[in-house]
mmCIF file of C-alpha atoms in Angstrom:
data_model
loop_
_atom_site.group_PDB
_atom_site.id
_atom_site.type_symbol
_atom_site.label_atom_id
_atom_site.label_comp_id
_atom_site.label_asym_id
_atom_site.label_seq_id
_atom_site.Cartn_x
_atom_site.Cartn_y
_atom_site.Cartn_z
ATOM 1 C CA UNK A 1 -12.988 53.353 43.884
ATOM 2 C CA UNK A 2 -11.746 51.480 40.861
ATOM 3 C CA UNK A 3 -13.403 47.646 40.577
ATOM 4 C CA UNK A 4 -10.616 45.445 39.504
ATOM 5 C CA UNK A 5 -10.756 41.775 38.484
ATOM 6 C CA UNK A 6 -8.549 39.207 38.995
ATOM 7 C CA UNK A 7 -6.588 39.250 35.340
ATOM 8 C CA UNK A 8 -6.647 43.084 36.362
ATOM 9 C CA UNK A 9 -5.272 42.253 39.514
ATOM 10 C CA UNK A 10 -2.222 40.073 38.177
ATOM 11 C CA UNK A 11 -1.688 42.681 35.938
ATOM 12 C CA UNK A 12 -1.364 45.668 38.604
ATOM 13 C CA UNK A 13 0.861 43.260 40.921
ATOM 14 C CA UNK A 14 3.480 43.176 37.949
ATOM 15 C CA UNK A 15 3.142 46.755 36.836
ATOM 16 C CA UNK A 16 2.779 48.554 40.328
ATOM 17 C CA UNK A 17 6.589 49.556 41.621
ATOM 18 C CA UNK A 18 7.875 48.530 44.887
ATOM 19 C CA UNK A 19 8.144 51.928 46.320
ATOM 20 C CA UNK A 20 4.033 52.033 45.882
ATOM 21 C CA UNK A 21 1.499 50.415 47.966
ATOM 22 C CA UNK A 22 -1.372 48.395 47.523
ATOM 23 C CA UNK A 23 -4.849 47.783 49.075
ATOM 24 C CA UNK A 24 -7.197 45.589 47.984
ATOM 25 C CA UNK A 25 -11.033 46.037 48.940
ATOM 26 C CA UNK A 26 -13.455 43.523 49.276
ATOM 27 C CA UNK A 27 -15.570 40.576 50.407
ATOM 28 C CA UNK A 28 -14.180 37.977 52.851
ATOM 29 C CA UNK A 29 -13.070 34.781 50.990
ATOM 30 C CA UNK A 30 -12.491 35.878 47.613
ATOM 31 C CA UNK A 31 -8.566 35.196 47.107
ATOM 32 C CA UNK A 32 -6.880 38.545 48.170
ATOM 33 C CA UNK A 33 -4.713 36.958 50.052
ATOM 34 C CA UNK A 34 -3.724 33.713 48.344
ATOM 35 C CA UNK A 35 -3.284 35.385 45.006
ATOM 36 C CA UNK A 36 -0.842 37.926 46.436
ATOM 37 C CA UNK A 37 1.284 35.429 48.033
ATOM 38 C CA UNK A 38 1.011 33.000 45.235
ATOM 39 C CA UNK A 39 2.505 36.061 42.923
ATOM 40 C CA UNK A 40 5.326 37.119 44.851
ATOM 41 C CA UNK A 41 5.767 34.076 45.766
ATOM 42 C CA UNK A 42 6.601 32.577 42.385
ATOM 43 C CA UNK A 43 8.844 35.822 42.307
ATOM 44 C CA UNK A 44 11.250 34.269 44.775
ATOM 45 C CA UNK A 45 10.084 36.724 47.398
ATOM 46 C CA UNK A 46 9.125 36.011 50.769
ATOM 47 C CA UNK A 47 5.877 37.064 51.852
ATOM 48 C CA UNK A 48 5.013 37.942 55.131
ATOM 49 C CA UNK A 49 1.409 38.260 56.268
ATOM 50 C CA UNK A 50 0.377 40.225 59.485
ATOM 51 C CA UNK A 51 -3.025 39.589 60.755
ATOM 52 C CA UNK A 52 -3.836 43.087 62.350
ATOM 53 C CA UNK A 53 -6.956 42.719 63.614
ATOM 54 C CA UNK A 54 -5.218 40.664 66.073
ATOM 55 C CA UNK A 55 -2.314 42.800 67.333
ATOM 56 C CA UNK A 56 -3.392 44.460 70.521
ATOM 57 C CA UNK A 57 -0.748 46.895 70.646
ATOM 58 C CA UNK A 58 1.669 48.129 68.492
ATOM 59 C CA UNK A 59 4.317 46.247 69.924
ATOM 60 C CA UNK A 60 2.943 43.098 68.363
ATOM 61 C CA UNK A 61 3.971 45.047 65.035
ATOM 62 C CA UNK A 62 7.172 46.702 66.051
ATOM 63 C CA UNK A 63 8.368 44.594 68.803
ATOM 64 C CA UNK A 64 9.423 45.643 72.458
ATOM 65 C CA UNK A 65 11.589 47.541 73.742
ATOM 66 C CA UNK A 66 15.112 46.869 76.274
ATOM 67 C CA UNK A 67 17.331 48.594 77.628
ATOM 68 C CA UNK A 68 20.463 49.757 75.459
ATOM 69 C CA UNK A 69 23.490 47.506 76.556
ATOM 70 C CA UNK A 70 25.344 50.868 77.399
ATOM 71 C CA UNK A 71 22.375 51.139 79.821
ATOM 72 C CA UNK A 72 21.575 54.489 78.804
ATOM 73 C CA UNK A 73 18.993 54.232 76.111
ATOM 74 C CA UNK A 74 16.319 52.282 75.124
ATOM 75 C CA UNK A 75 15.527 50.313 71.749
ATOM 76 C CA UNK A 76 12.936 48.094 70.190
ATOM 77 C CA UNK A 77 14.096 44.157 69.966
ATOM 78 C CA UNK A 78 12.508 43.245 66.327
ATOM 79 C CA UNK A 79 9.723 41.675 65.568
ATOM 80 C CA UNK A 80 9.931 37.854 64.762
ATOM 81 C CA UNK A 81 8.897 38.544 61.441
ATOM 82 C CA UNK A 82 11.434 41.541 60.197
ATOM 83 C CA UNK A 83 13.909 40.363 57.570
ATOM 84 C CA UNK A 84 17.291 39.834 59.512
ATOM 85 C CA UNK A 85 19.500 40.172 55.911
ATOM 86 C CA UNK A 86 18.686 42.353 53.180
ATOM 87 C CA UNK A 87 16.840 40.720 51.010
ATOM 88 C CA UNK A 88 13.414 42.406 49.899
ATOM 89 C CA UNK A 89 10.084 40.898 51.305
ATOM 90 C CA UNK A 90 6.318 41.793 50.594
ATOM 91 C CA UNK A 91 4.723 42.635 54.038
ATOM 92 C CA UNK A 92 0.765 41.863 53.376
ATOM 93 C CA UNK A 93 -1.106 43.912 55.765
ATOM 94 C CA UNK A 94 -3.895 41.591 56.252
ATOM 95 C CA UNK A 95 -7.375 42.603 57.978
ATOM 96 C CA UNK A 96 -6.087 46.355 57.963
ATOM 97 C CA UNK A 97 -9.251 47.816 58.701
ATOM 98 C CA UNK A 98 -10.019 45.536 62.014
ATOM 99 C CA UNK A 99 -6.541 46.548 63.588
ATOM 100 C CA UNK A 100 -6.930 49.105 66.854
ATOM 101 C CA UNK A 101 -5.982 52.893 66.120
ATOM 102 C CA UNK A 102 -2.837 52.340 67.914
ATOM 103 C CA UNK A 103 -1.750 50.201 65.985
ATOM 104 C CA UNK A 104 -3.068 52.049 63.008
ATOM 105 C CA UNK A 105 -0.697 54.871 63.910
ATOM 106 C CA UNK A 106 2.285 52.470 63.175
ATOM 107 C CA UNK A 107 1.272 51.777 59.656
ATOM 108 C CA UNK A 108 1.594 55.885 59.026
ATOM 109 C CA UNK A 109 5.144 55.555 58.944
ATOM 110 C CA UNK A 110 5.603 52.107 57.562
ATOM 111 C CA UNK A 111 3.308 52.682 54.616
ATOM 112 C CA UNK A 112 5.447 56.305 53.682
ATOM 113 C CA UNK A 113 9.218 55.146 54.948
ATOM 114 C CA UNK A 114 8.860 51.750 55.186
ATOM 115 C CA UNK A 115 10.121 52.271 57.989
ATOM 116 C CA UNK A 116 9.162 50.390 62.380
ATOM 117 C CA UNK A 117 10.837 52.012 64.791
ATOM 118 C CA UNK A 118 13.882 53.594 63.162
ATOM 119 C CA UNK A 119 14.525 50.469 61.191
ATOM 120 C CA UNK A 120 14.145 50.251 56.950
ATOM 121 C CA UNK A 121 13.013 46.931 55.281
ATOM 122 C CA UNK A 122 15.204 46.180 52.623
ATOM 123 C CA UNK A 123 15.611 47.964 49.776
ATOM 124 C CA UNK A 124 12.560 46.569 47.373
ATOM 125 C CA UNK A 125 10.434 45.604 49.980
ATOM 126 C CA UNK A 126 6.562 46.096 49.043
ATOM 127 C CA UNK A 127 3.574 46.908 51.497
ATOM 128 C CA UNK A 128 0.306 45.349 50.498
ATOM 129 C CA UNK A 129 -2.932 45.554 52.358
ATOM 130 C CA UNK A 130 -6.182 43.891 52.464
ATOM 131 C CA UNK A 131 -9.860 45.386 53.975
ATOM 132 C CA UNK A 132 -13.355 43.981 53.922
ATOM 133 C CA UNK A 133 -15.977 46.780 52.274
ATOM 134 C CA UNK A 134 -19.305 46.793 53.645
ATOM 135 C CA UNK A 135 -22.040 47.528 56.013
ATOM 136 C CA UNK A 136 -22.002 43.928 56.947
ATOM 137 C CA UNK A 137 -18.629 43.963 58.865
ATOM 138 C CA UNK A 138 -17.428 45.428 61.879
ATOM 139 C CA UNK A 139 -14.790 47.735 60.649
ATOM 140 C CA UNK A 140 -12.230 50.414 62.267
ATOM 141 C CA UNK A 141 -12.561 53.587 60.201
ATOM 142 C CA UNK A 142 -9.425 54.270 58.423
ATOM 143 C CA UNK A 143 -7.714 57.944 58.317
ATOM 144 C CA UNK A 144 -7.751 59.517 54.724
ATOM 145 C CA UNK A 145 -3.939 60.503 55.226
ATOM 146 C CA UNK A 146 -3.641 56.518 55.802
ATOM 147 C CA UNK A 147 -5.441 56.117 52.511
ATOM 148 C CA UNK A 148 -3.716 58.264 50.772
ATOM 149 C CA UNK A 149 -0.319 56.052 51.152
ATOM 150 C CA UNK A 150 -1.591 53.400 49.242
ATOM 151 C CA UNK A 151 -2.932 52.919 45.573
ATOM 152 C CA UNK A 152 -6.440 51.623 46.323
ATOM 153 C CA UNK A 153 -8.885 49.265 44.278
ATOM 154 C CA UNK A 154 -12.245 47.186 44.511
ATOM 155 C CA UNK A 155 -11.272 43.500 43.633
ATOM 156 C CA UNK A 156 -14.432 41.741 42.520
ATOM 157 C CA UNK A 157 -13.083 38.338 40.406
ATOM 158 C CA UNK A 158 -15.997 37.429 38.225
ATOM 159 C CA UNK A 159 -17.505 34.275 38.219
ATOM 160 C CA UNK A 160 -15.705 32.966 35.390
ATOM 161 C CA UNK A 161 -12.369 33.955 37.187
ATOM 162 C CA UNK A 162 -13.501 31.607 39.809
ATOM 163 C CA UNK A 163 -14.509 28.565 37.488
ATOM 164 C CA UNK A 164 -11.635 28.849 35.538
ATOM 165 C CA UNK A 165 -9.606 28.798 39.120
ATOM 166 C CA UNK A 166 -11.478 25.857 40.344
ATOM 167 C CA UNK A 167 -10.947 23.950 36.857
ATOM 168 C CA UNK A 168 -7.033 24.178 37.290
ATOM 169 C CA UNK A 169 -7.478 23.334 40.638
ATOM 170 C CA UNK A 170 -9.275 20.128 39.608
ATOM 171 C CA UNK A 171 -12.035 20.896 42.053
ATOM 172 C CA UNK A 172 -14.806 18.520 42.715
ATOM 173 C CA UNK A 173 -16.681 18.788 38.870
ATOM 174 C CA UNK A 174 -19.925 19.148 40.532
ATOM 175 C CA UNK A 175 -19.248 21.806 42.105
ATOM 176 C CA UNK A 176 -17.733 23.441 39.474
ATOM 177 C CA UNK A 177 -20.829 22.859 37.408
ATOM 178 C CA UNK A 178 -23.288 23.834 40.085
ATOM 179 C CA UNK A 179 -21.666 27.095 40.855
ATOM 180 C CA UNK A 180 -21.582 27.814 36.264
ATOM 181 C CA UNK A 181 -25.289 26.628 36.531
ATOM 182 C CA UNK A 182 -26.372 28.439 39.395
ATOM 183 C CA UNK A 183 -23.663 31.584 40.049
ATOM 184 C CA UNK A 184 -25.468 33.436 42.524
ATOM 185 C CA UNK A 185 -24.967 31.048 45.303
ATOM 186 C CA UNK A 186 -21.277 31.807 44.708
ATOM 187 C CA UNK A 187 -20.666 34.720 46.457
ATOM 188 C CA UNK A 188 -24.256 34.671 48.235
ATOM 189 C CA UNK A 189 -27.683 32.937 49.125
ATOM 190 C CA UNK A 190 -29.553 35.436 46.744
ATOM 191 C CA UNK A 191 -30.534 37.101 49.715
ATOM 192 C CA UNK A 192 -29.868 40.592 50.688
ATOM 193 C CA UNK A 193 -26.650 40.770 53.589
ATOM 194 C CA UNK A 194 -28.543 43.036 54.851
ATOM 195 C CA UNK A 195 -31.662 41.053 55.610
ATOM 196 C CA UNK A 196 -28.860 37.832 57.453
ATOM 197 C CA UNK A 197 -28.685 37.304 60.536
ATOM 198 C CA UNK A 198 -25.505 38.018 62.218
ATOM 199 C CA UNK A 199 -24.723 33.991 63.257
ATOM 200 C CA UNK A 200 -26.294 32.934 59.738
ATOM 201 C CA UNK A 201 -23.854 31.524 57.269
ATOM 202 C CA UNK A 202 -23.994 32.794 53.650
ATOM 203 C CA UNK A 203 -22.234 30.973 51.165
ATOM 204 C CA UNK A 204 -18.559 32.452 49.737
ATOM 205 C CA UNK A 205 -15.692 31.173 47.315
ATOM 206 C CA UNK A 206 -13.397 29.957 50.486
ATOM 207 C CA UNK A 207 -16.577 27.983 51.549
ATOM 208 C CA UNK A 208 -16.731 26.059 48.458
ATOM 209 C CA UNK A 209 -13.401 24.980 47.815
ATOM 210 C CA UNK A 210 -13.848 23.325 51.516
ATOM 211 C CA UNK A 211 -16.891 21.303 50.037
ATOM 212 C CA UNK A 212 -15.435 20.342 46.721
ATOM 213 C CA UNK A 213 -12.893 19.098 49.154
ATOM 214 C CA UNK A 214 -15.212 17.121 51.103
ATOM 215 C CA UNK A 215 -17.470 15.568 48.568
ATOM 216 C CA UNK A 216 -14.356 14.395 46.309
ATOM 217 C CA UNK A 217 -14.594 10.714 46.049
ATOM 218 C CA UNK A 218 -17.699 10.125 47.332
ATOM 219 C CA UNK A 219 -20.378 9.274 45.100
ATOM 220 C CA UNK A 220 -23.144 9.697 47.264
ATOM 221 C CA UNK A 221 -23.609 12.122 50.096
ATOM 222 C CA UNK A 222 -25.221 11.327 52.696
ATOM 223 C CA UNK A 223 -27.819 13.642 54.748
ATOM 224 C CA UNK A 224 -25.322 13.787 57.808
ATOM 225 C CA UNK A 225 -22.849 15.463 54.463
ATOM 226 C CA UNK A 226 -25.682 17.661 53.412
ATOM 227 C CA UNK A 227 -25.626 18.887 57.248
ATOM 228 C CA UNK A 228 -21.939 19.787 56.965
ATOM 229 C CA UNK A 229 -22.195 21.021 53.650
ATOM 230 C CA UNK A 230 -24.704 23.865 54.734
ATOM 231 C CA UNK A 231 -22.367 24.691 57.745
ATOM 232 C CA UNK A 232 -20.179 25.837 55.514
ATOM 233 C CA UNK A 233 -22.385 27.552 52.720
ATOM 234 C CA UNK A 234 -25.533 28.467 53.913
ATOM 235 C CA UNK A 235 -28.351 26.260 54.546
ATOM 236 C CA UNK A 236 -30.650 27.899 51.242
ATOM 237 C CA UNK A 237 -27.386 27.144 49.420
ATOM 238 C CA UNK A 238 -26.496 23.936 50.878
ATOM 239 C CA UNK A 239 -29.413 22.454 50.285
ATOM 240 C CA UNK A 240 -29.573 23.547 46.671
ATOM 241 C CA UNK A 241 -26.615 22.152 45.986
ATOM 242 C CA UNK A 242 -27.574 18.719 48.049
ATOM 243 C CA UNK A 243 -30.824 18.476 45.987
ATOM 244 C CA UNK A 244 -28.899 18.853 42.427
ATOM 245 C CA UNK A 245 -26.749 15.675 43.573
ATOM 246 C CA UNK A 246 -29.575 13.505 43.775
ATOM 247 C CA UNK A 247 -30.758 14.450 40.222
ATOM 248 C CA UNK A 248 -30.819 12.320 37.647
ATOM 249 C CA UNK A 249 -28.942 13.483 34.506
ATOM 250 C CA UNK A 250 -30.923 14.970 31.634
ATOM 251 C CA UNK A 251 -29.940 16.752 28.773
ATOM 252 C CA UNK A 252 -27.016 18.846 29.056
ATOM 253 C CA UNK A 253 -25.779 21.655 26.714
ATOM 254 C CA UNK A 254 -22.731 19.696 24.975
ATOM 255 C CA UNK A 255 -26.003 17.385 24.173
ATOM 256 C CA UNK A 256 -27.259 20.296 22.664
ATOM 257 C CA UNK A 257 -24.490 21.867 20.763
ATOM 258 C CA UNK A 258 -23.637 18.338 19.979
ATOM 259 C CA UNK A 259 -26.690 17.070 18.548
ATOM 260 C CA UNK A 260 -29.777 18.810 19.112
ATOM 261 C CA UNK A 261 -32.182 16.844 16.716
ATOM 262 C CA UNK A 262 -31.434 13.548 18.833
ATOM 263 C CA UNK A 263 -32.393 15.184 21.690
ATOM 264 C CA UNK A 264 -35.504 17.541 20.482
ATOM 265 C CA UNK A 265 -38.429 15.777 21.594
ATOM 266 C CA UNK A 266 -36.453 15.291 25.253
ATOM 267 C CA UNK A 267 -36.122 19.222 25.763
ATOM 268 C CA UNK A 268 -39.924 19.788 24.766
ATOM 269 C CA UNK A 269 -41.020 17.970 27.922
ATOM 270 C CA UNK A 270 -38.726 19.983 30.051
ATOM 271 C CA UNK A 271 -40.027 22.724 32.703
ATOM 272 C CA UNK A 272 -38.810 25.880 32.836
ATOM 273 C CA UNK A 273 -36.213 25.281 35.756
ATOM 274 C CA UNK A 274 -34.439 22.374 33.601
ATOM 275 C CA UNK A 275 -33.996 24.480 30.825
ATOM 276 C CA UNK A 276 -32.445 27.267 32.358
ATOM 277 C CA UNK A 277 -30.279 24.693 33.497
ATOM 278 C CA UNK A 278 -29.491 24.027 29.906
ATOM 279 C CA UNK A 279 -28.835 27.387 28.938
ATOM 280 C CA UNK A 280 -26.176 27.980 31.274
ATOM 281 C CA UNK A 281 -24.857 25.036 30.752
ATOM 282 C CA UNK A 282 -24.710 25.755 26.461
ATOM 283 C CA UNK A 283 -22.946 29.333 27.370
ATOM 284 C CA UNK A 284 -20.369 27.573 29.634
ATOM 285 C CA UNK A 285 -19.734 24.685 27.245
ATOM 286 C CA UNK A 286 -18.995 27.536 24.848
ATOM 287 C CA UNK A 287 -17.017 29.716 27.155
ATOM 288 C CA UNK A 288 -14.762 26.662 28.357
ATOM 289 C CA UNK A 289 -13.831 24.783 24.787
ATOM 290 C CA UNK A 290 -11.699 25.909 21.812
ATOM 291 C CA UNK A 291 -14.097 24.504 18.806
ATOM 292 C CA UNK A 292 -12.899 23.914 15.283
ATOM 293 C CA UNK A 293 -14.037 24.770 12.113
ATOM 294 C CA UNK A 294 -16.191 21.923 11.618
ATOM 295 C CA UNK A 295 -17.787 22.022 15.223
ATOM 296 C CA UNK A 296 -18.232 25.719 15.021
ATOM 297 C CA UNK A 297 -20.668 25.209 12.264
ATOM 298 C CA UNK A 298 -22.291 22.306 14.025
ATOM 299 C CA UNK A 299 -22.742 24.329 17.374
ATOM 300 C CA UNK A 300 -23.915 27.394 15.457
ATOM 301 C CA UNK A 301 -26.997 25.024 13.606
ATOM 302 C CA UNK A 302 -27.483 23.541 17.033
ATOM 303 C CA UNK A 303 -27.766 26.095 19.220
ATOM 304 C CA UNK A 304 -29.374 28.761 16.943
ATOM 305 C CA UNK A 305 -32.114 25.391 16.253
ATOM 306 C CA UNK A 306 -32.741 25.081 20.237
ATOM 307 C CA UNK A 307 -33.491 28.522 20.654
ATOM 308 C CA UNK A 308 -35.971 28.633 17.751
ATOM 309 C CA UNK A 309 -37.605 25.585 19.754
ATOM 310 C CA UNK A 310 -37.512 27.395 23.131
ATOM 311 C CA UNK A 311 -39.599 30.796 20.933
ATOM 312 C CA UNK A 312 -41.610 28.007 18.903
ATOM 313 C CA UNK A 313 -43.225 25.914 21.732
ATOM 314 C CA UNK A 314 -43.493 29.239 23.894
ATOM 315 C CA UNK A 315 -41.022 29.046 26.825
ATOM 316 C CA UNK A 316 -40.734 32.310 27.450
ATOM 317 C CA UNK A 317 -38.758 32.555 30.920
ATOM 318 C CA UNK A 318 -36.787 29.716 29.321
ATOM 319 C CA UNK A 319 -35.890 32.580 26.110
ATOM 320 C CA UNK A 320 -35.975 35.249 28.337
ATOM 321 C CA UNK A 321 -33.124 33.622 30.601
ATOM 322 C CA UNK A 322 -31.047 32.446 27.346
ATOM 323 C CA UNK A 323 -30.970 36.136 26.483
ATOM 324 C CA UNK A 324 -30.174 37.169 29.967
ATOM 325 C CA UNK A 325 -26.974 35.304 30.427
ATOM 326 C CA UNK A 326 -25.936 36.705 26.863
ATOM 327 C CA UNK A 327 -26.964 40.358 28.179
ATOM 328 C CA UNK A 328 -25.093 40.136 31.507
ATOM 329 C CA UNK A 329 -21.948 39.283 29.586
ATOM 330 C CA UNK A 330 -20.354 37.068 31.712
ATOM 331 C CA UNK A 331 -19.426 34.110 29.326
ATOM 332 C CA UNK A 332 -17.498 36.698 26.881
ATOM 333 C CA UNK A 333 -16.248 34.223 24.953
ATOM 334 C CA UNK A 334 -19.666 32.467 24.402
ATOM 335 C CA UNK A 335 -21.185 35.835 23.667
ATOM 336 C CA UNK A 336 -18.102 36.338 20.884
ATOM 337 C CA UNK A 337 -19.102 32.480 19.376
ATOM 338 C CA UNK A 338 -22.912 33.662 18.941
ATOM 339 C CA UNK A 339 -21.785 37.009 17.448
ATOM 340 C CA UNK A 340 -19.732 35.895 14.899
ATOM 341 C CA UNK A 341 -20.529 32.710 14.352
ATOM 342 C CA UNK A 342 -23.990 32.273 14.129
ATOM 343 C CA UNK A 343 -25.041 35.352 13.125
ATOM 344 C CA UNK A 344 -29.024 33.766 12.923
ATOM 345 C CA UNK A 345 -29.315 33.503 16.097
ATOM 346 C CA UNK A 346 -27.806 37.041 17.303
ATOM 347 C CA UNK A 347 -30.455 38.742 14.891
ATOM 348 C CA UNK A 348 -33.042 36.885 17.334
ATOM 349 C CA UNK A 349 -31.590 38.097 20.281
ATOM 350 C CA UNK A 350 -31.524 41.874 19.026
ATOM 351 C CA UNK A 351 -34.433 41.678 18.434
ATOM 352 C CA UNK A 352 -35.837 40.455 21.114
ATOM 353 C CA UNK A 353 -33.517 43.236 23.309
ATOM 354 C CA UNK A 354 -34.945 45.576 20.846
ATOM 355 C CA UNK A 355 -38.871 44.588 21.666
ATOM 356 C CA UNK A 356 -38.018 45.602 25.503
#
């Protein structure tokens, strides 16, 4: 299956035609769903979602039948939902993989035909579905010929997609900056899903956007918060985040891109956790701002000089993480700023790839 991202995902919406369908695979609470209808929706189309996993019959998707007024025949009365002029909709086929078989056996000749019952959506309608992927669901195995009607991907937005989301949503900042500093508890505790517990909650991108929601405006959480906080991430990630709340501020990476000699002798009394802080925080200050000529050069001396001072004074899990986040290549526009523009410091880091 092809792994998509969101860009990507924008990108296939526009390009895909309206006679093809769509499914999107992936985990629960990762904007399938909202970035579809916000799409189309800014289209001037109407976009109709259908929870399938909780039609018990197909009736639920066709409608029911009556008699014929001649008496002699029967027909189907539509469903509330089918378009009564002719104007085009998008039908999202949500939770496709959790409907019954029966019901399955309707999509057949919707997905080809577009076509419930004897009756045609509009001309220009779209079908798009959605499925969870994974051992950790309960799922209703889907027929290949049912496959086969749609054009199917992986969606997996990155983390950045996410930050830069939350940023435009003007999300609770902390948040924003505990999820750049610490990305695993985005999508998960840093646990294996298959090690959870079935009534254990496990942090996803839904869940956070409800506590950015609930924090906003208040300055200090209380422990009754930090309970409801962990209801709705996880308690390893609730807590996490609860516990960076309460810390006091030390140096960040603008303070180090900024002016680095100020705060030198500050950063050498740092532990290792603290400074990994710091490093993610340098590669998302870089991956977030636009810098100018004159800050470019200031950033490159800076950053290029805190690194020397992590290899100096020993740190190693401190350099080894620096050269991690640049490895994994999720701040691409970070990565580009160390490539090109301070060219020192990217000789370090190949060679210190190079050593492993």
């Amino acid at each position: 299956m092809v792994t998509i991202d969101t860009k990507e995902l924008y990108e296939i919406l526009q390009e895909t035609p309206a006679e093809q369908n769509i499914m999107l695979a992936g985990k629960h609470g990762i904007g399938k769903s909202e970035i579809v209808t916000k799409f189309f929706s800014e289209k001037g189309l109407c976009v109709v979602p259908l929870f399938l996993g909780q039609m018990s019959d197909p009736g639920d998707l066709i409608g029911l039948q009556k008699t014929s007024a001649d008496g002699k025949s029967t027909e189907f009365v539509p469903p509330y939902w089918f378009p009564k002029d002719d104007k085009p909709i998008v039908l999202f086929l949500d939770e496709l993989n959790r409907a019954r078989q029966e019901v399955l056996q309707t999509i057949m000749d919707l997905a080809l035909n577009r076509t419930l019952a004897g009756r045609k959506l509009p001309e220009g309608s779209r079908v798009i579905s959605a499925v969870n992927s994974g051992e950790q669901y309960q799922l209703t195995e889907l027929d290949p010929a049912l496959i086969s009607r749609f054009n199917l991907y992986d969606f997996r937005p990155t983390v950045k997609d996410w930050l830069d989301w939350a940023k435009n949503c003007a999300l609770d900042e902390r948040v924003v900056s505990f999820i750049s500093k610490n990305p695993v508890f985005l999508d998960s505790d840093g646990d294996e899903q298959k090690d959870i517990p079935t009534l254990d909650k496990t942090p996803d991108r839904r869940g956070w956007e409800k506590v950015a929601r609930i924090i906003k405006g208040n300055a200090e959480p209380s422990r009754t918060t930090c309970k409801l906080i962990c209801g709705i991430v996880g308690v390893k990630a609730g807590l996490t985040f609860f516990n960076s709340l309460s810390k006091k501020s030390g140096v960040s990476g603008r303070d180090v891109l900024t002016a680095f000699p100020r705060f030198r002798q500050q950063i050498e009394l740092l532990g290792t956790r603290e400074l990994c802080e710091i490093n993610s925080d340098i590669f998302n200050e870089l991956n977030t701002h636009n810098l100018n000529e004159n800050a470019t050069k200031m950033c490159s001396m800076n950053c290029t000089a805190y690194f020397n001072l992590l290899q100096e004074k020993h740190f190693i899990q401190a350099s080894e993480h620096f050269i991690t986040l640049f490895s994994e290549n999720n701040y691409k526009k970070a990565n580009q700023f160390i490539v090109k523009s301070a060219s020192d410091l990217y000789r370090k880091i190949s060679a210190f790839i190079m050593k492993l």
